[in-house]
PDB file of C-alpha atoms and ligand atoms in Angstrom:
ATOM      1  CA  MET K   1     137.901 119.409 105.743  1.00 62.00           C
ATOM      2  CA  LYS K   2     134.354 119.371 107.412  1.00 65.00           C
ATOM      3  CA  ARG K   3     131.782 118.950 104.640  1.00 73.00           C
ATOM      4  CA  PRO K   4     129.138 121.901 104.899  1.00 70.00           C
ATOM      5  CA  ASP K   5     126.280 119.926 105.477  1.00 74.00           C
ATOM      6  CA  ALA K   6     127.885 117.620 107.897  1.00 83.00           C
ATOM      7  CA  LEU K   7     125.508 117.067 110.937  1.00 82.00           C
ATOM      8  CA  THR K   8     126.842 118.485 114.443  1.00 83.00           C
ATOM      9  CA  LEU K   9     127.339 115.968 117.214  1.00 83.00           C
ATOM     10  CA  TRP K  10     123.857 117.350 118.738  1.00 81.00           C
ATOM     11  CA  GLU K  11     122.204 116.768 115.390  1.00 81.00           C
ATOM     12  CA  ARG K  12     123.614 113.278 115.232  1.00 83.00           C
ATOM     13  CA  LEU K  13     122.188 112.231 118.587  1.00 84.00           C
ATOM     14  CA  TYR K  14     118.637 112.705 116.868  1.00 87.00           C
ATOM     15  CA  LEU K  15     117.059 113.479 120.343  1.00 89.00           C
ATOM     16  CA  PRO K  16     114.915 116.224 119.395  1.00 88.00           C
ATOM     17  CA  GLN K  17     113.399 114.312 116.475  1.00 90.00           C
ATOM     18  CA  ILE K  18     113.047 111.155 118.721  1.00 93.00           C
ATOM     19  CA  VAL K  19     111.485 113.239 121.598  1.00 94.00           C
ATOM     20  CA  GLY K  20     109.199 114.940 118.987  1.00 94.00           C
ATOM     21  CA  GLY K  21     108.054 111.871 117.321  1.00 95.00           C
ATOM     22  CA  LEU K  22     107.257 110.123 120.776  1.00 97.00           C
ATOM     23  CA  VAL K  23     105.271 113.268 121.757  1.00 97.00           C
ATOM     24  CA  VAL K  24     103.132 113.036 118.440  1.00 96.00           C
ATOM     25  CA  VAL K  25     102.464 109.434 118.746  1.00 96.00           C
ATOM     26  CA  ILE K  26     101.538 109.195 122.399  1.00 97.00           C
ATOM     27  CA  TYR K  27      99.324 112.392 122.028  1.00 96.00           C
ATOM     28  CA  ARG K  28      97.464 110.780 118.937  1.00 93.00           C
ATOM     29  CA  PHE K  29      97.294 107.262 120.708  1.00 94.00           C
ATOM     30  CA  TRP K  30      95.758 108.573 123.916  1.00 96.00           C
ATOM     31  CA  ARG K  31      93.384 111.324 121.968  1.00 95.00           C
ATOM     32  CA  ASN K  32      92.135 108.379 119.666  1.00 93.00           C
ATOM     33  CA  PHE K  33      91.884 105.753 122.355  1.00 93.00           C
ATOM     34  CA  ILE K  34      89.790 108.145 124.532  1.00 95.00           C
ATOM     35  CA  LEU K  35      87.685 109.241 121.748  1.00 94.00           C
ATOM     36  CA  HIS K  36      86.840 105.866 120.598  1.00 91.00           C
ATOM     37  CA  ILE K  37      85.773 104.927 124.137  1.00 93.00           C
ATOM     38  CA  LEU K  38      83.642 108.036 124.157  1.00 95.00           C
ATOM     39  CA  HIS K  39      82.027 107.101 121.035  1.00 91.00           C
ATOM     40  CA  VAL K  40      81.024 103.677 122.058  1.00 91.00           C
ATOM     41  CA  VAL K  41      78.938 105.374 125.086  1.00 93.00           C
ATOM     42  CA  GLY K  42      77.561 108.053 122.565  1.00 92.00           C
ATOM     43  CA  ILE K  43      79.473 111.014 123.555  1.00 91.00           C
ATOM     44  CA  ALA K  44      81.355 113.344 121.181  1.00 89.00           C
ATOM     45  CA  ARG K  45      80.343 111.418 118.184  1.00 88.00           C
ATOM     46  CA  SER K  46      80.944 114.563 115.852  1.00 90.00           C
ATOM     47  CA  VAL K  47      84.654 114.602 116.688  1.00 90.00           C
ATOM     48  CA  ARG K  48      86.708 112.040 114.521  1.00 85.00           C
ATOM     49  CA  ALA K  49      88.619 109.700 116.456  1.00 85.00           C
ATOM     50  CA  ALA K  50      91.175 109.162 113.583  1.00 79.00           C
ATOM     51  CA  VAL K  51      92.042 110.864 110.581  1.00 74.00           C
ATOM     52  CA  THR K  52      92.425 107.572 108.427  1.00 81.00           C
ATOM     53  CA  VAL K  53      89.540 106.220 106.359  1.00 82.00           C
ATOM     54  CA  GLN K  54      87.806 103.206 108.465  1.00 78.00           C
ATOM     55  CA  TYR K  55      87.951 100.819 105.451  1.00 78.00           C
ATOM     56  CA  PRO K  56      85.364  98.888 104.858  1.00 75.00           C
ATOM     57  CA  ASP K  57      83.062 100.659 107.032  1.00 77.00           C
ATOM     58  CA  GLU K  58      83.929 103.709 105.115  1.00 79.00           C
ATOM     59  CA  HIS K  59      85.458 104.459 101.730  1.00 81.00           C
ATOM     60  CA  LYS K  60      86.461 107.281  99.408  1.00 83.00           C
ATOM     61  CA  ARG K  61      84.650 107.645  96.226  1.00 86.00           C
ATOM     62  CA  TYR K  62      86.872 106.811  93.232  1.00 88.00           C
ATOM     63  CA  PRO K  63      87.460 109.785  90.891  1.00 91.00           C
ATOM     64  CA  ASP K  64      85.710 109.671  87.550  1.00 90.00           C
ATOM     65  CA  ASN K  65      88.756 108.641  85.452  1.00 91.00           C
ATOM     66  CA  PHE K  66      89.629 105.724  88.073  1.00 92.00           C
ATOM     67  CA  ARG K  67      90.928 102.545  86.167  1.00 93.00           C
ATOM     68  CA  GLY K  68      88.997 100.010  87.964  1.00 93.00           C
ATOM     69  CA  SER K  69      88.103  96.156  87.148  1.00 95.00           C
ATOM     70  CA  HIS K  70      86.816  95.231  83.790  1.00 97.00           C
ATOM     71  CA  ARG K  71      83.483  94.975  82.343  1.00 97.00           C
ATOM     72  CA  LEU K  72      81.892  93.803  78.926  1.00 98.00           C
ATOM     73  CA  THR K  73      79.521  96.153  77.458  1.00 97.00           C
ATOM     74  CA  LEU K  74      76.264  95.533  76.095  1.00 96.00           C
ATOM     75  CA  LYS K  75      74.133  95.968  73.131  1.00 93.00           C
ATOM     76  CA  GLU K  76      70.868  97.623  73.474  1.00 92.00           C
ATOM     77  CA  ASP K  77      69.275  94.045  73.099  1.00 90.00           C
ATOM     78  CA  GLY K  78      71.405  93.160  76.117  1.00 91.00           C
ATOM     79  CA  SER K  79      73.559  90.989  74.194  1.00 91.00           C
ATOM     80  CA  VAL K  80      77.371  91.173  74.618  1.00 94.00           C
ATOM     81  CA  ARG K  81      79.159  93.728  72.310  1.00 95.00           C
ATOM     82  CA  CYS K  82      82.484  91.684  71.912  1.00 96.00           C
ATOM     83  CA  THR K  83      82.897  90.301  68.673  1.00 94.00           C
ATOM     84  CA  SER K  84      85.888  87.712  69.784  1.00 95.00           C
ATOM     85  CA  CYS K  85      88.398  89.563  67.352  1.00 95.00           C
ATOM     86  CA  PHE K  86      91.210  88.851  69.847  1.00 97.00           C
ATOM     87  CA  LEU K  87      92.737  92.347  69.755  1.00 97.00           C
ATOM     88  CA  CYS K  88      92.537  92.985  73.343  1.00 98.00           C
ATOM     89  CA  ALA K  89      94.152  89.591  74.154  1.00 97.00           C
ATOM     90  CA  THR K  90      96.918  90.409  71.689  1.00 97.00           C
ATOM     91  CA  ALA K  91      97.426  93.795  73.180  1.00 98.00           C
ATOM     92  CA  CYS K  92      97.465  92.486  76.766  1.00 98.00           C
ATOM     93  CA  PRO K  93     101.081  92.532  77.913  1.00 98.00           C
ATOM     94  CA  ALA K  94     100.433  90.236  80.904  1.00 97.00           C
ATOM     95  CA  HIS K  95      98.667  87.733  78.633  1.00 97.00           C
ATOM     96  CA  CYS K  96      95.833  87.516  80.883  1.00 97.00           C
ATOM     97  CA  ILE K  97      92.876  87.560  78.778  1.00 98.00           C
ATOM     98  CA  PHE K  98      91.341  84.097  77.308  1.00 97.00           C
ATOM     99  CA  ILE K  99      88.818  83.987  74.636  1.00 97.00           C
ATOM    100  CA  GLU K 100      87.084  81.266  73.121  1.00 97.00           C
ATOM    101  CA  ALA K 101      85.145  82.462  69.824  1.00 95.00           C
ATOM    102  CA  GLY K 102      81.872  80.812  68.697  1.00 93.00           C
ATOM    103  CA  GLU K 103      79.601  81.321  65.602  1.00 91.00           C
ATOM    104  CA  HIS K 104      76.675  83.814  66.241  1.00 85.00           C
ATOM    105  CA  PRO K 105      73.122  82.278  65.491  1.00 84.00           C
ATOM    106  CA  ASP K 106      72.756  85.886  64.084  1.00 83.00           C
ATOM    107  CA  PRO K 107      74.062  85.537  60.456  1.00 83.00           C
ATOM    108  CA  SER K 108      74.750  89.450  60.470  1.00 83.00           C
ATOM    109  CA  VAL K 109      77.115  88.859  63.744  1.00 82.00           C
ATOM    110  CA  GLU K 110      80.258  87.116  62.673  1.00 83.00           C
ATOM    111  CA  LYS K 111      81.435  85.835  66.265  1.00 91.00           C
ATOM    112  CA  PHE K 112      80.852  86.192  69.681  1.00 93.00           C
ATOM    113  CA  PRO K 113      82.749  84.800  72.985  1.00 95.00           C
ATOM    114  CA  LEU K 114      81.595  81.690  74.263  1.00 96.00           C
ATOM    115  CA  ARG K 115      84.158  82.083  77.060  1.00 96.00           C
ATOM    116  CA  TYR K 116      85.977  85.394  77.928  1.00 97.00           C
ATOM    117  CA  GLU K 117      88.133  85.410  80.903  1.00 97.00           C
ATOM    118  CA  ILE K 118      90.452  87.572  82.725  1.00 97.00           C
ATOM    119  CA  ASP K 119      92.898  86.200  85.134  1.00 96.00           C
ATOM    120  CA  THR K 120      93.141  89.089  87.669  1.00 95.00           C
ATOM    121  CA  LEU K 121      96.295  87.701  89.277  1.00 94.00           C
ATOM    122  CA  ARG K 122      98.307  88.421  86.239  1.00 96.00           C
ATOM    123  CA  CYS K 123      96.411  91.563  84.952  1.00 96.00           C
ATOM    124  CA  ILE K 124      98.496  94.842  85.818  1.00 96.00           C
ATOM    125  CA  TYR K 125      95.323  97.243  85.114  1.00 96.00           C
ATOM    126  CA  CYS K 126      97.133  98.836  82.236  1.00 96.00           C
ATOM    127  CA  GLY K 127      94.027  99.465  80.182  1.00 96.00           C
ATOM    128  CA  MET K 128      95.793  98.437  76.963  1.00 97.00           C
ATOM    129  CA  CYS K 129      92.826  95.852  76.003  1.00 98.00           C
ATOM    130  CA  VAL K 130      90.436  98.832  76.383  1.00 98.00           C
ATOM    131  CA  GLU K 131      92.572 100.822  74.091  1.00 97.00           C
ATOM    132  CA  ALA K 132      92.753  98.099  71.555  1.00 97.00           C
ATOM    133  CA  CYS K 133      89.216  97.182  71.539  1.00 98.00           C
ATOM    134  CA  PRO K 134      87.584  98.508  68.055  1.00 96.00           C
ATOM    135  CA  CYS K 135      83.960  98.362  69.159  1.00 94.00           C
ATOM    136  CA  ASP K 136      84.064  99.685  72.746  1.00 96.00           C
ATOM    137  CA  ALA K 137      83.162  96.107  74.132  1.00 97.00           C
ATOM    138  CA  ILE K 138      85.588  96.218  77.122  1.00 98.00           C
ATOM    139  CA  ARG K 139      85.626  98.769  79.656  1.00 97.00           C
ATOM    140  CA  MET K 140      87.269  99.618  83.044  1.00 97.00           C
ATOM    141  CA  ASP K 141      84.837 102.182  84.271  1.00 94.00           C
ATOM    142  CA  THR K 142      83.189 100.106  87.110  1.00 94.00           C
ATOM    143  CA  TYR K 143      84.440 102.179  89.898  1.00 93.00           C
ATOM    144  CA  VAL K 144      85.505  98.833  91.829  1.00 92.00           C
ATOM    145  CA  HIS K 145      88.834  97.475  92.459  1.00 89.00           C
ATOM    146  CA  PRO K 146      89.447  93.799  91.974  1.00 86.00           C
ATOM    147  CA  LYS K 147      88.435  91.306  94.600  1.00 81.00           C
ATOM    148  CA  ILE K 148      91.200  90.521  97.008  1.00 80.00           C
ATOM    149  CA  TRP K 149      90.305  87.396  99.029  1.00 79.00           C
ATOM    150  CA  GLY K 150      90.447  83.867  97.668  1.00 83.00           C
ATOM    151  CA  TYR K 151      92.664  80.360  98.117  1.00 83.00           C
ATOM    152  CA  LYS K 152      92.369  79.278  94.749  1.00 88.00           C
ATOM    153  CA  ARG K 153      93.551  80.542  91.169  1.00 89.00           C
ATOM    154  CA  ALA K 154      89.859  80.251  90.118  1.00 90.00           C
ATOM    155  CA  ASP K 155      88.589  82.590  92.757  1.00 90.00           C
ATOM    156  CA  PHE K 156      90.739  85.384  90.780  1.00 93.00           C
ATOM    157  CA  ILE K 157      89.355  84.704  87.312  1.00 95.00           C
ATOM    158  CA  GLU K 158      86.685  86.795  86.149  1.00 96.00           C
ATOM    159  CA  THR K 159      84.442  85.170  83.710  1.00 96.00           C
ATOM    160  CA  LYS K 160      82.263  86.363  81.026  1.00 97.00           C
ATOM    161  CA  GLU K 161      79.356  86.259  83.237  1.00 96.00           C
ATOM    162  CA  VAL K 162      81.038  88.399  85.848  1.00 96.00           C
ATOM    163  CA  LEU K 163      82.026  90.973  83.422  1.00 97.00           C
ATOM    164  CA  ILE K 164      78.618  91.239  81.953  1.00 97.00           C
ATOM    165  CA  HIS K 165      76.917  91.248  85.330  1.00 96.00           C
ATOM    166  CA  ARG K 166      79.030  94.364  86.284  1.00 96.00           C
ATOM    167  CA  SER K 167      77.489  96.247  83.087  1.00 97.00           C
ATOM    168  CA  LYS K 168      73.992  95.362  84.224  1.00 97.00           C
ATOM    169  CA  VAL K 169      74.670  96.519  87.634  1.00 96.00           C
ATOM    170  CA  LEU K 170      76.106  99.532  86.593  1.00 95.00           C
ATOM    171  CA  GLY K 171      73.245 100.252  84.208  1.00 94.00           C
ATOM    172  CA  GLU K 172      70.488  99.406  86.659  1.00 95.00           C
ATOM    173  CA  ARG K 173      71.864 100.835  90.115  1.00 95.00           C
ATOM    174  CA  GLY K 174      74.616 103.558  89.078  1.00 93.00           C
ATOM    175  CA  ARG K 175      78.340 103.934  89.558  1.00 91.00           C
ATOM    176  CA  ASP K 176      78.488 103.135  93.087  1.00 90.00           C
ATOM    177  CA  ALA K 177      76.446  99.953  93.227  1.00 94.00           C
ATOM    178  CA  LEU K 178      79.485  97.499  92.532  1.00 93.00           C
ATOM    179  CA  MET K 179      81.473  98.945  95.313  1.00 91.00           C
ATOM    180  CA  GLN K 180      78.518  98.732  97.726  1.00 90.00           C
ATOM    181  CA  ASP K 181      78.149  95.154  96.742  1.00 91.00           C
ATOM    182  CA  LEU K 182      81.769  94.296  97.224  1.00 89.00           C
ATOM    183  CA  LEU K 183      81.967  95.899 100.844  1.00 86.00           C
ATOM    184  CA  LYS K 184      78.890  94.246 101.513  1.00 88.00           C
ATOM    185  CA  ASP K 185      80.664  90.744 100.548  1.00 85.00           C
ATOM    186  CA  TYR K 186      83.795  91.867 102.749  1.00 83.00           C
ATOM    187  CA  LYS K 187      81.532  92.662 105.731  1.00 84.00           C
ATOM    188  CA  GLU K 188      79.615  89.207 105.328  1.00 85.00           C
ATOM    189  CA  LEU K 189      83.079  87.472 105.236  1.00 82.00           C
ATOM    190  CA  GLU K 190      84.223  89.364 108.207  1.00 80.00           C
ATOM    191  CA  GLU K 191      81.317  88.851 110.239  1.00 83.00           C
ATOM    192  CA  GLY K 192      81.505  84.990 109.324  1.00 79.00           C
ATOM    193  CA  LYS K 193      77.793  85.094 107.646  1.00 75.00           C
ATOM    194  CA  VAL K 194      79.406  83.588 104.695  1.00 69.00           C
ATOM    195  CA  PRO K 195      81.803  80.583 105.300  1.00 64.00           C
ATOM    196  CA  PHE K 196      85.475  81.174 103.623  1.00 59.00           C
ATOM    197  CA  GLN K 197      86.033  77.973 101.414  1.00 59.00           C
ATOM    198  CA  ARG K 198      89.365  76.621 101.692  1.00 50.00           C
ATOM    199  CA  SER K 199      89.626  73.944  98.978  1.00 45.00           C
TER     200      SER K 199
HETATM  201  S1  LIG F 201      94.293  95.770  81.901  1.00 50.61           S
HETATM  202 FE1  LIG F 201      96.254  95.330  80.828  1.00 50.61          FE
HETATM  203  S2  LIG F 201      96.984  93.507  81.873  1.00 50.61           S
HETATM  204 FE2  LIG F 201      94.940  93.707  82.478  1.00 50.61          FE
HETATM  205  S3  LIG F 201      93.910  92.630  80.890  1.00 50.61           S
HETATM  206 FE3  LIG F 201      93.754  94.796  80.037  1.00 50.61          FE
HETATM  207  S4  LIG F 201      95.627  94.693  78.826  1.00 50.61           S
HETATM  208 FE4  LIG F 201      95.757  92.893  79.989  1.00 50.61          FE
HETATM  209  S1  LIG F 202      86.721  93.067  74.075  1.00 50.61           S
HETATM  210 FE1  LIG F 202      86.947  93.941  72.057  1.00 50.61          FE
HETATM  211  S2  LIG F 202      88.960  93.592  71.452  1.00 50.61           S
HETATM  212 FE2  LIG F 202      88.624  92.081  72.768  1.00 50.61          FE
HETATM  213  S3  LIG F 202      87.829  90.345  71.803  1.00 50.61           S
HETATM  214 FE3  LIG F 202      85.981  91.655  72.129  1.00 50.61          FE
HETATM  215  S4  LIG F 202      85.758  92.909  70.553  1.00 50.61           S
HETATM  216 FE4  LIG F 202      87.772  92.337  70.301  1.00 50.61          FE
END
């Protein structure tokens, strides 16, 4: 017995779908191709040549609840808030946080991180470290995604200095500053202004 949802012979040929798909692709190709040429000579620049975001020249603004790269927050005196309690490293399911605790010169502060590193090749950006921290010392509200270029594992390790630097940039230049810096780095690499080190 024939199934009620079985395709007819005409439907199984898929001809209307194939022709329809080709019409869309060919129309889009020529429309965008001609518009790009017109834009180069300064004509019809108000008409978009493509609906996709032209990353990295353009980028979408990340939403306020975007869970981005990490940062270590700072106290009012500029020192790091982290007390090296290891709770974030213990909670991390990817085991990608490495902390070396040191004695703080100030006797009222028990410990501070001599070394605090996140291996972004292992991190799954789950946010467990942020949840686990009892003193709001680590956050993922940088509105910047992880760096995605590098040839050595070390290129993907975010050090204490990097994590602190993010907090400073965020505080001084606002929420879009880190993304602007990242895109500038991409651009300079693409244009060959900064040599890509293979070692
Ligand atoms: S976001 Fe998740 S995987 Fe990444 S460091 Fe924090 S706890 Fe570990
Ligand atoms: S970031 Fe928070 S949870 Fe992690 S070691 Fe520092 S104080 Fe503890």
